[in-house]
């Protein structure tokens, strides 16, 4: 038999359905179905805690309630937070209303005395370790309380405290 | 059709989501942390910490996204959860939390508490949890909030501020 005929026979055998039906094949269809179901389940149910950070704080030592153990120094600056319906807040410092938390931060910077600050001398009357007391009412939302705390930290005060709710 | 590579990739995705899903759900209870103006928050340290969650009433996350007013939610906290412990502590009976934290602090003096509370919760309820932490004689407390918008990345998840 010539070479051309042998090649022709092999091609015919390869395309013959009867010849190929005897080959073993792994049917993956149902496994892929299950895998995709699992994938969809985990994609849908996955949740991520994104973009959270913390503001570091230190609570006073001792066994007494917080408010009783705080012996406030001579010139604590009180930041009063009053709840406004439904979810708002009014900020007051030294009986003056402050427009918002950026304004509170600027006010605290203006009050500060620090001639060595890298951004320029601060010629207020409060030392950087002067107590800043956050004084919220009971129903002020936590976000507002933390915003006030953050404003004091941003103004670079090192002694920021929370007072018992008024 | 050769589907081997496809199956490899799909399996890797499944493993990824299984692992990530477990890690997140064990420590972080779903809540909306405060969003601050000019936030000074920093990324959270992974060691020597225990997370105390002050959990709000059940909510629909779609109704509390930024721009919708995340504070528009009842201010009374539902319960408190500590670390990966699934137990729910009532806010009027936090003695157990104090004991738990005191024991953890005795075993690890470097321990710091991460107070993770929902933005809408009243300060009155937060104060109760603060008092419980204080009673455990733990001084190192970190307060959770969103990181500054400019610094938002996946790698910052669960981090802290200086």
XYZ file of N, CA, C and O in Angstrom, chain B:
648
model
N -13.012 21.272 24.120
C -12.528 22.513 24.727
C -11.781 22.174 26.030
O -12.281 21.435 26.858
N -10.597 22.762 26.192
C -9.808 22.522 27.403
C -10.200 23.546 28.473
O -9.932 24.736 28.338
N -10.851 23.083 29.521
C -11.332 24.005 30.556
C -10.469 23.958 31.814
O -10.843 24.499 32.848
N -9.340 23.309 31.733
C -8.501 23.152 32.937
C -8.112 24.493 33.551
O -8.259 24.712 34.756
N -7.617 25.398 32.714
C -7.183 26.698 33.234
C -8.350 27.469 33.844
O -8.222 28.111 34.890
N -9.512 27.366 33.185
C -10.703 28.060 33.699
C -11.056 27.553 35.095
O -11.326 28.320 36.017
N -11.024 26.236 35.250
C -11.351 25.656 36.560
C -10.325 26.081 37.609
O -10.673 26.376 38.758
N -9.059 26.128 37.223
C -8.021 26.585 38.163
C -8.345 27.984 38.680
O -8.317 28.248 39.886
N -8.653 28.880 37.765
C -8.923 30.270 38.156
C -10.162 30.343 39.041
O -10.182 31.030 40.070
N -11.204 29.624 38.643
C -12.447 29.664 39.419
C -12.226 29.133 40.834
O -12.709 29.696 41.812
N -11.451 28.050 40.955
C -11.158 27.515 42.292
C -10.399 28.535 43.141
O -10.652 28.685 44.335
N -9.447 29.221 42.532
C -8.709 30.241 43.280
C -9.639 31.344 43.765
O -9.530 31.814 44.900
N -10.567 31.760 42.928
C -11.535 32.791 43.335
C -12.380 32.287 44.504
O -12.636 33.018 45.463
N -12.814 31.033 44.416
C -13.638 30.487 45.499
C -12.858 30.468 46.804
O -13.350 30.887 47.860
N -11.620 30.005 46.747
C -10.794 29.969 47.963
C -10.612 31.368 48.525
O -10.725 31.598 49.738
N -10.354 32.340 47.644
C -10.167 33.735 48.094
C -11.402 34.236 48.835
O -11.310 34.760 49.949
N -12.571 34.066 48.240
C -13.774 34.603 48.873
C -14.101 33.856 50.166
O -14.599 34.452 51.123
N -13.829 32.557 50.214
C -14.067 31.823 51.461
C -13.206 32.372 52.590
O -13.688 32.623 53.695
N -11.920 32.590 52.310
C -11.011 33.070 53.350
C -11.373 34.483 53.783
O -11.502 34.770 54.966
N -11.527 35.385 52.823
C -11.794 36.788 53.152
C -13.105 36.924 53.893
O -13.216 37.643 54.879
N -14.113 36.217 53.470
C -15.421 36.294 54.095
C -15.332 35.902 55.567
O -15.892 36.553 56.434
N -14.609 34.850 55.882
C -14.515 34.404 57.275
C -13.785 35.418 58.133
O -14.208 35.757 59.224
N -12.645 35.922 57.629
C -11.838 36.838 58.422
C -12.635 38.070 58.791
O -12.640 38.522 59.922
N -13.342 38.623 57.833
C -14.073 39.857 58.087
C -15.229 39.624 59.038
O -15.427 40.348 59.993
N -15.995 38.557 58.815
C -17.210 38.380 59.592
C -16.921 38.029 61.042
O -17.745 38.249 61.905
N -15.745 37.474 61.342
C -15.480 37.077 62.711
C -15.306 38.273 63.641
O -15.758 38.265 64.764
N -14.611 39.304 63.177
C -14.285 40.419 64.065
C -15.190 41.621 63.898
O -15.469 42.318 64.860
N -15.604 41.900 62.694
C -16.308 43.145 62.431
C -17.793 42.912 62.222
O -18.207 42.359 61.209
N -18.570 43.361 63.166
C -20.014 43.308 63.021
C -20.433 44.410 62.050
O -19.881 45.502 62.095
N -21.408 44.139 61.174
C -21.826 45.185 60.229
C -22.367 46.414 60.949
O -23.305 46.309 61.743
N -21.748 47.552 60.705
C -22.228 48.834 61.207
C -21.608 49.937 60.355
O -20.723 49.668 59.537
N -22.084 51.168 60.554
C -21.575 52.298 59.775
C -20.721 53.167 60.690
O -21.254 53.881 61.541
N -19.401 53.119 60.576
C -18.557 53.946 61.448
C -18.722 55.428 61.131
O -19.174 55.791 60.050
N -18.341 56.296 62.074
C -18.441 57.739 61.820
C -17.554 58.168 60.648
O -16.461 57.621 60.461
N -18.052 59.128 59.888
C -17.257 59.726 58.808
C -16.877 61.135 59.263
O -17.749 61.956 59.538
N -15.582 61.429 59.361
C -15.107 62.662 59.985
C -14.670 63.696 58.950
O -14.251 63.341 57.856
N -14.772 64.966 59.350
C -14.208 66.044 58.530
C -12.705 66.077 58.785
O -12.279 66.168 59.930
N -11.921 66.021 57.722
C -10.459 66.056 57.852
C -9.984 65.005 58.865
O -9.324 65.323 59.853
N -10.338 63.771 58.597
C -10.076 62.686 59.558
C -8.584 62.491 59.806
O -7.780 62.541 58.886
N -8.246 62.280 61.060
C -6.856 62.019 61.446
C -6.653 60.545 61.788
O -5.715 60.186 62.503
N -7.537 59.709 61.306
C -7.447 58.280 61.593
C -6.225 57.655 60.915
O -5.767 58.132 59.886
N -5.728 56.589 61.525
C -4.606 55.846 60.932
C -4.978 54.368 60.827
O -5.943 53.923 61.438
N -4.197 53.640 60.054
C -4.488 52.221 59.850
C -4.348 51.449 61.162
O -3.501 51.757 61.992
N -5.208 50.444 61.307
C -5.268 49.680 62.557
C -4.143 48.655 62.627
O -3.846 47.974 61.656
N -3.525 48.527 63.811
C -2.509 47.496 64.008
C -3.200 46.138 64.122
O -4.315 46.049 64.607
N -2.498 45.116 63.674
C -3.100 43.785 63.676
C -2.886 43.036 64.986
O -3.583 42.065 65.272
N -1.921 43.457 65.784
C -1.586 42.702 66.987
C -2.003 43.463 68.249
O -2.185 44.675 68.224
N -2.111 42.714 69.347
C -2.392 43.292 70.667
C -3.641 44.156 70.678
O -3.650 45.252 71.221
N -4.667 43.675 70.082
C -5.894 44.469 70.057
C -7.087 43.559 70.289
O -7.041 42.356 70.023
N -8.141 44.157 70.811
C -9.417 43.439 70.912
C -10.503 44.437 70.526
O -10.502 45.578 70.992
N -11.368 44.030 69.635
C -12.379 44.943 69.101
C -13.670 44.808 69.898
O -14.182 43.710 70.085
N -14.163 45.945 70.385
C -15.462 45.983 71.061
C -16.449 46.680 70.132
O -16.293 47.869 69.826
N -17.421 45.943 69.643
C -18.411 46.492 68.710
C -19.653 46.957 69.463
O -20.220 46.189 70.247
N -20.057 48.192 69.241
C -21.341 48.675 69.765
C -22.305 48.652 68.584
O -22.239 49.491 67.681
N -23.183 47.671 68.591
C -23.964 47.327 67.402
C -25.287 48.106 67.390
O -25.975 48.161 68.413
N -25.650 48.701 66.256
C -26.910 49.443 66.172
C -28.102 48.520 65.957
O -27.943 47.307 65.780
N -29.289 49.097 65.966
C -30.486 48.352 65.590
C -30.318 47.884 64.142
O -29.576 48.493 63.373
N -30.998 46.785 63.762
C -30.863 46.285 62.379
C -31.180 47.388 61.370
O -32.065 48.211 61.595
N -30.434 47.383 60.258
C -30.632 48.442 59.262
C -30.385 47.912 57.863
O -29.759 46.861 57.679
N -30.873 48.669 56.886
C -30.641 48.380 55.479
C -29.485 49.279 55.023
O -29.613 50.499 55.025
N -28.371 48.675 54.645
C -27.165 49.438 54.335
C -27.400 50.426 53.193
O -26.805 51.508 53.154
N -28.297 50.096 52.272
C -28.536 50.978 51.124
C -29.141 52.314 51.560
O -28.996 53.320 50.868
N -29.796 52.332 52.710
C -30.443 53.565 53.173
C -29.534 54.398 54.060
O -29.940 55.433 54.574
N -28.275 53.933 54.263
C -27.380 54.677 55.148
C -26.046 54.977 54.482
O -25.048 55.204 55.144
N -26.021 54.917 53.179
C -24.785 55.229 52.476
C -24.510 56.725 52.564
O -25.420 57.518 52.795
N -23.220 57.136 52.377
C -22.899 58.562 52.389
C -23.757 59.299 51.366
O -23.926 58.844 50.245
N -24.294 60.443 51.775
C -25.166 61.204 50.900
C -26.615 60.937 51.193
O -27.495 61.728 50.867
N -26.923 59.814 51.841
C -28.303 59.493 52.201
C -28.585 59.925 53.636
O -29.718 59.966 54.045
N -27.596 60.280 54.386
C -27.604 60.582 55.814
C -27.522 59.313 56.641
O -28.546 58.752 57.047
N -26.329 58.845 56.879
C -26.137 57.612 57.668
C -26.592 57.747 59.113
O -26.748 56.754 59.801
N -26.836 58.985 59.577
C -27.292 59.164 60.966
C -28.793 58.991 61.106
O -29.324 59.012 62.212
N -29.499 58.865 59.983
C -30.946 58.727 60.040
C -31.317 57.295 60.438
O -31.728 56.481 59.617
N -31.146 57.008 61.724
C -31.337 55.655 62.243
C -31.533 55.774 63.756
O -30.973 56.665 64.374
N -32.315 54.879 64.361
C -32.495 54.955 65.819
C -31.158 54.960 66.559
O -30.253 54.204 66.230
N -31.061 55.821 67.593
C -29.789 55.997 68.277
C -29.524 55.009 69.393
O -28.423 54.978 69.939
N -30.510 54.192 69.739
C -30.297 53.223 70.824
C -29.519 52.024 70.297
O -29.916 51.415 69.300
N -28.430 51.682 70.966
C -27.635 50.526 70.551
C -28.402 49.238 70.827
O -29.189 49.156 71.775
N -28.177 48.219 69.974
C -28.871 46.939 70.150
C -28.154 46.071 71.188
O -28.784 45.515 72.082
N -26.844 45.948 71.031
C -26.076 45.126 71.962
C -24.595 45.394 71.739
O -24.220 46.191 70.872
N -23.767 44.687 72.505
C -22.306 44.831 72.394
C -21.713 43.461 72.076
O -22.177 42.449 72.605
N -20.732 43.453 71.181
C -19.996 42.207 70.885
C -18.515 42.455 71.104
O -18.001 43.536 70.820
N -17.821 41.442 71.607
C -16.401 41.593 71.914
C -15.593 40.593 71.086
O -15.827 39.384 71.183
N -14.667 41.109 70.276
C -13.777 40.257 69.486
C -14.548 39.319 68.587
O -15.572 39.683 68.001
N -14.051 38.064 68.487
C -14.716 37.086 67.629
C -15.781 36.306 68.384
O -16.407 35.410 67.842
N -15.978 36.673 69.641
C -16.988 36.011 70.455
C -18.384 36.350 69.919
O -18.743 37.519 69.860
N -19.185 35.358 69.533
C -20.506 35.660 68.956
C -21.526 36.110 69.991
O -22.613 36.549 69.633
N -21.190 36.037 71.281
C -22.165 36.376 72.322
C -22.534 37.858 72.263
O -21.676 38.711 72.028
N -23.802 38.153 72.504
C -24.299 39.525 72.506
C -24.532 39.964 73.953
O -25.265 39.315 74.684
N -23.914 41.090 74.313
C -24.031 41.594 75.678
C -24.996 42.774 75.698
O -24.904 43.678 74.857
N -25.892 42.751 76.670
C -26.840 43.850 76.823
C -26.132 45.070 77.405
O -25.222 44.931 78.231
N -26.550 46.258 76.984
C -25.868 47.463 77.430
C -26.072 47.764 78.912
O -25.294 48.511 79.492
N -27.109 47.204 79.493
C -27.344 47.446 80.906
C -26.713 46.373 81.790
O -26.921 46.377 83.002
N -25.993 45.453 81.171
C -25.321 44.396 81.956
C -23.953 44.127 81.331
O -23.721 43.083 80.724
N -23.066 45.082 81.500
C -21.755 44.978 80.860
C -20.667 44.465 81.810
O -19.485 44.527 81.469
N -21.078 43.972 82.973
C -20.077 43.448 83.913
C -19.264 42.316 83.294
O -18.068 42.181 83.514
N -19.969 41.496 82.509
C -19.307 40.362 81.872
C -18.237 40.854 80.887
O -17.170 40.248 80.762
N -18.536 41.938 80.203
C -17.568 42.516 79.259
C -16.340 43.006 80.026
O -15.199 42.793 79.607
N -16.589 43.654 81.152
C -15.482 44.145 81.970
C -14.585 42.988 82.413
O -13.357 43.062 82.311
N -15.212 41.903 82.876
C -14.437 40.734 83.315
C -13.638 40.156 82.158
O -12.448 39.835 82.302
N -14.295 40.036 81.016
C -13.625 39.463 79.836
C -12.399 40.313 79.444
O -11.315 39.792 79.195
N -12.605 41.636 79.419
C -11.504 42.522 79.032
C -10.390 42.521 80.074
O -9.205 42.549 79.734
N -10.779 42.488 81.336
C -9.769 42.474 82.399
C -8.902 41.221 82.311
O -7.677 41.275 82.476
N -9.538 40.065 82.037
C -8.775 38.825 81.885
C -7.836 38.900 80.686
O -6.673 38.477 80.762
N -8.352 39.432 79.587
C -7.509 39.551 78.384
C -6.336 40.492 78.645
O -5.211 40.240 78.198
N -6.614 41.553 79.392
C -5.549 42.524 79.697
C -4.519 41.921 80.648
O -3.317 42.205 80.547
N -4.979 41.076 81.568
C -4.046 40.418 82.488
C -3.102 39.487 81.727
O -1.922 39.369 82.049
N -3.633 38.831 80.702
C -2.803 37.931 79.896
C -1.873 38.694 78.959
O -0.829 38.176 78.564
N -2.284 39.895 78.571
C -1.477 40.672 77.631
C -1.523 42.151 78.031
O -2.424 42.880 77.626
N -0.559 42.613 78.815
C -0.571 44.011 79.281
C -0.494 45.039 78.150
O -0.839 46.197 78.343
N -0.041 44.603 76.974
C 0.054 45.522 75.833
C -1.269 45.662 75.093
O -1.360 46.404 74.109
N -2.276 44.960 75.575
C -3.552 44.927 74.860
C -4.170 46.319 74.748
O -4.179 47.079 75.698
N -4.680 46.645 73.575
C -5.455 47.871 73.422
C -6.855 47.509 72.937
O -7.042 46.551 72.206
N -7.815 48.292 73.377
C -9.200 48.077 72.983
C -9.522 48.987 71.806
O -9.186 50.171 71.816
N -10.137 48.406 70.785
C -10.622 49.193 69.657
C -12.136 49.316 69.821
O -12.855 48.330 69.708
N -12.582 50.512 70.133
C -14.018 50.750 70.330
C -14.621 51.092 68.975
O -14.365 52.151 68.404
N -15.436 50.182 68.470
C -15.991 50.307 67.121
C -17.508 50.473 67.269
O -18.206 49.515 67.602
N -17.971 51.695 67.046
C -19.388 51.972 67.274
C -20.017 52.582 66.035
O -19.346 53.257 65.247
N -21.318 52.371 65.890
C -22.046 52.934 64.759
C -22.169 54.448 64.923
O -22.310 54.968 66.034
N -22.108 55.169 63.798
C -22.128 56.631 63.822
C -23.409 57.194 64.420
O -23.406 58.281 64.996
N -24.510 56.463 64.307
C -25.804 57.013 64.729
C -26.106 56.786 66.204
O -27.089 57.306 66.722
N -25.293 56.035 66.893
C -25.619 55.680 68.288
C -25.451 56.890 69.217
O -24.539 57.694 69.044
N -26.344 56.986 70.202
C -26.286 58.077 71.179
C -25.024 57.966 72.035
O -24.588 56.869 72.374
N -24.499 59.110 72.435
C -23.311 59.127 73.287
C -23.577 58.441 74.623
O -22.683 57.842 75.211
N -24.817 58.524 75.089
C -25.175 57.891 76.360
C -24.825 56.395 76.351
O -24.281 55.862 77.335
N -25.110 55.717 75.236
C -24.815 54.282 75.144
C -23.319 54.033 74.996
O -22.792 53.047 75.526
N -22.636 54.902 74.265
C -21.183 54.749 74.114
C -20.506 54.914 75.472
O -19.548 54.215 75.807
N -21.031 55.858 76.276
C -20.436 56.123 77.587
C -20.488 54.874 78.470
O -19.554 54.589 79.219
N -21.581 54.117 78.368
C -21.693 52.889 79.170
C -20.579 51.909 78.800
O -19.987 51.273 79.678
N -20.313 51.794 77.515
C -19.266 50.863 77.071
C -17.891 51.385 77.493
O -17.033 50.613 77.927
N -17.709 52.710 77.386
C -16.443 53.303 77.833
C -16.219 53.032 79.321
O -15.099 52.721 79.747
N -17.283 53.135 80.104
C -17.155 52.885 81.537
C -16.775 51.436 81.798
O -15.986 51.141 82.709
N -17.338 50.510 81.004
C -17.009 49.092 81.166
C -15.530 48.848 80.844
O -14.854 48.076 81.535
N -15.036 49.509 79.808
C -13.617 49.372 79.444
C -12.747 49.974 80.543
O -11.731 49.411 80.946
N -13.185 51.114 81.024
C -12.450 51.800 82.081
C -12.386 50.952 83.340
O -11.348 50.869 84.020
N -13.497 50.258 83.641
C -13.543 49.408 84.833
C -12.574 48.227 84.718
O -12.146 47.674 85.730
N -12.241 47.852 83.491
C -11.268 46.772 83.287
C -9.841 47.276 83.394
O -8.898 46.515 83.182
N -9.716 48.556 83.673
C -8.410 49.199 83.864
C -7.528 49.118 82.613
O -6.327 48.923 82.689
N -8.181 49.258 81.491
C -7.453 49.334 80.223
C -7.423 50.795 79.795
O -8.462 51.447 79.711
N -6.219 51.306 79.556
C -6.096 52.714 79.190
C -5.966 52.940 77.690
O -6.342 53.979 77.187
N -5.403 51.961 77.009
C -5.180 52.156 75.575
C -6.465 51.846 74.803
O -6.864 50.695 74.664
N -7.126 52.888 74.349
C -8.379 52.736 73.621
C -8.265 53.457 72.289
O -7.774 54.588 72.235
N -8.697 52.824 71.238
C -8.740 53.453 69.925
C -10.187 53.531 69.471
O -10.953 52.594 69.675
N -10.541 54.653 68.866
C -11.916 54.890 68.449
C -11.995 54.788 66.931
O -11.254 55.472 66.229
N -12.891 53.964 66.454
C -12.930 53.667 65.019
C -13.746 54.702 64.242
O -14.813 55.104 64.669
N -13.189 55.106 63.100
C -13.899 55.973 62.158
C -13.362 55.653 60.772
O -12.355 54.962 60.631
N -14.031 56.192 59.756
C -13.513 56.016 58.403
C -12.179 56.734 58.279
O -11.962 57.786 58.889
N -11.301 56.177 57.458
C -10.062 56.874 57.145
C -10.384 58.087 56.278
O -11.468 58.191 55.700
N -9.411 58.981 56.203
C -9.573 60.153 55.354
C -9.842 59.710 53.920
O -9.226 58.780 53.427
N -10.770 60.395 53.234
C -11.150 60.006 51.875
C -9.961 59.905 50.945
O -9.909 59.060 50.056
N -8.971 60.768 51.142
C -7.814 60.774 50.252
C -6.973 59.511 50.404
O -6.212 59.158 49.520
N -7.111 58.843 51.546
C -6.243 57.704 51.824
C -6.967 56.375 51.686
O -6.437 55.340 52.054
N -8.182 56.413 51.179
C -8.975 55.190 51.135
C -8.376 54.169 50.161
O -8.302 54.399 48.969
N -7.950 53.047 50.692
C -7.482 51.942 49.855
C -7.916 50.652 50.509
O -8.269 50.621 51.680
N -7.872 49.587 49.756
C -8.221 48.286 50.330
C -7.281 47.906 51.455
O -7.664 47.292 52.422
N -6.026 48.301 51.345
C -5.043 47.907 52.343
C -5.284 48.573 53.689
O -4.741 48.143 54.688
N -6.092 49.620 53.705
C -6.320 50.339 54.952
C -7.429 49.714 55.786
O -7.729 50.200 56.855
N -8.041 48.680 55.275
C -9.182 48.100 56.003
C -8.777 47.708 57.411
O -7.801 47.014 57.633
N -9.542 48.172 58.382
C -9.310 47.812 59.770
C -8.083 48.439 60.371
O -7.499 47.910 61.306
N -7.605 49.569 59.902
C -6.388 50.195 60.413
C -6.610 51.231 61.506
O -7.685 51.320 62.053
N -5.572 52.020 61.877
C -5.644 53.025 62.955
C -4.980 54.375 62.621
O -4.292 54.479 61.633
N -5.141 55.408 63.466
C -4.562 56.769 63.303
C -3.477 57.069 64.348
O -3.568 56.568 65.448
N -2.503 57.958 64.082
C -1.480 58.258 65.092
C -2.039 59.160 66.181
O -2.893 59.962 65.904
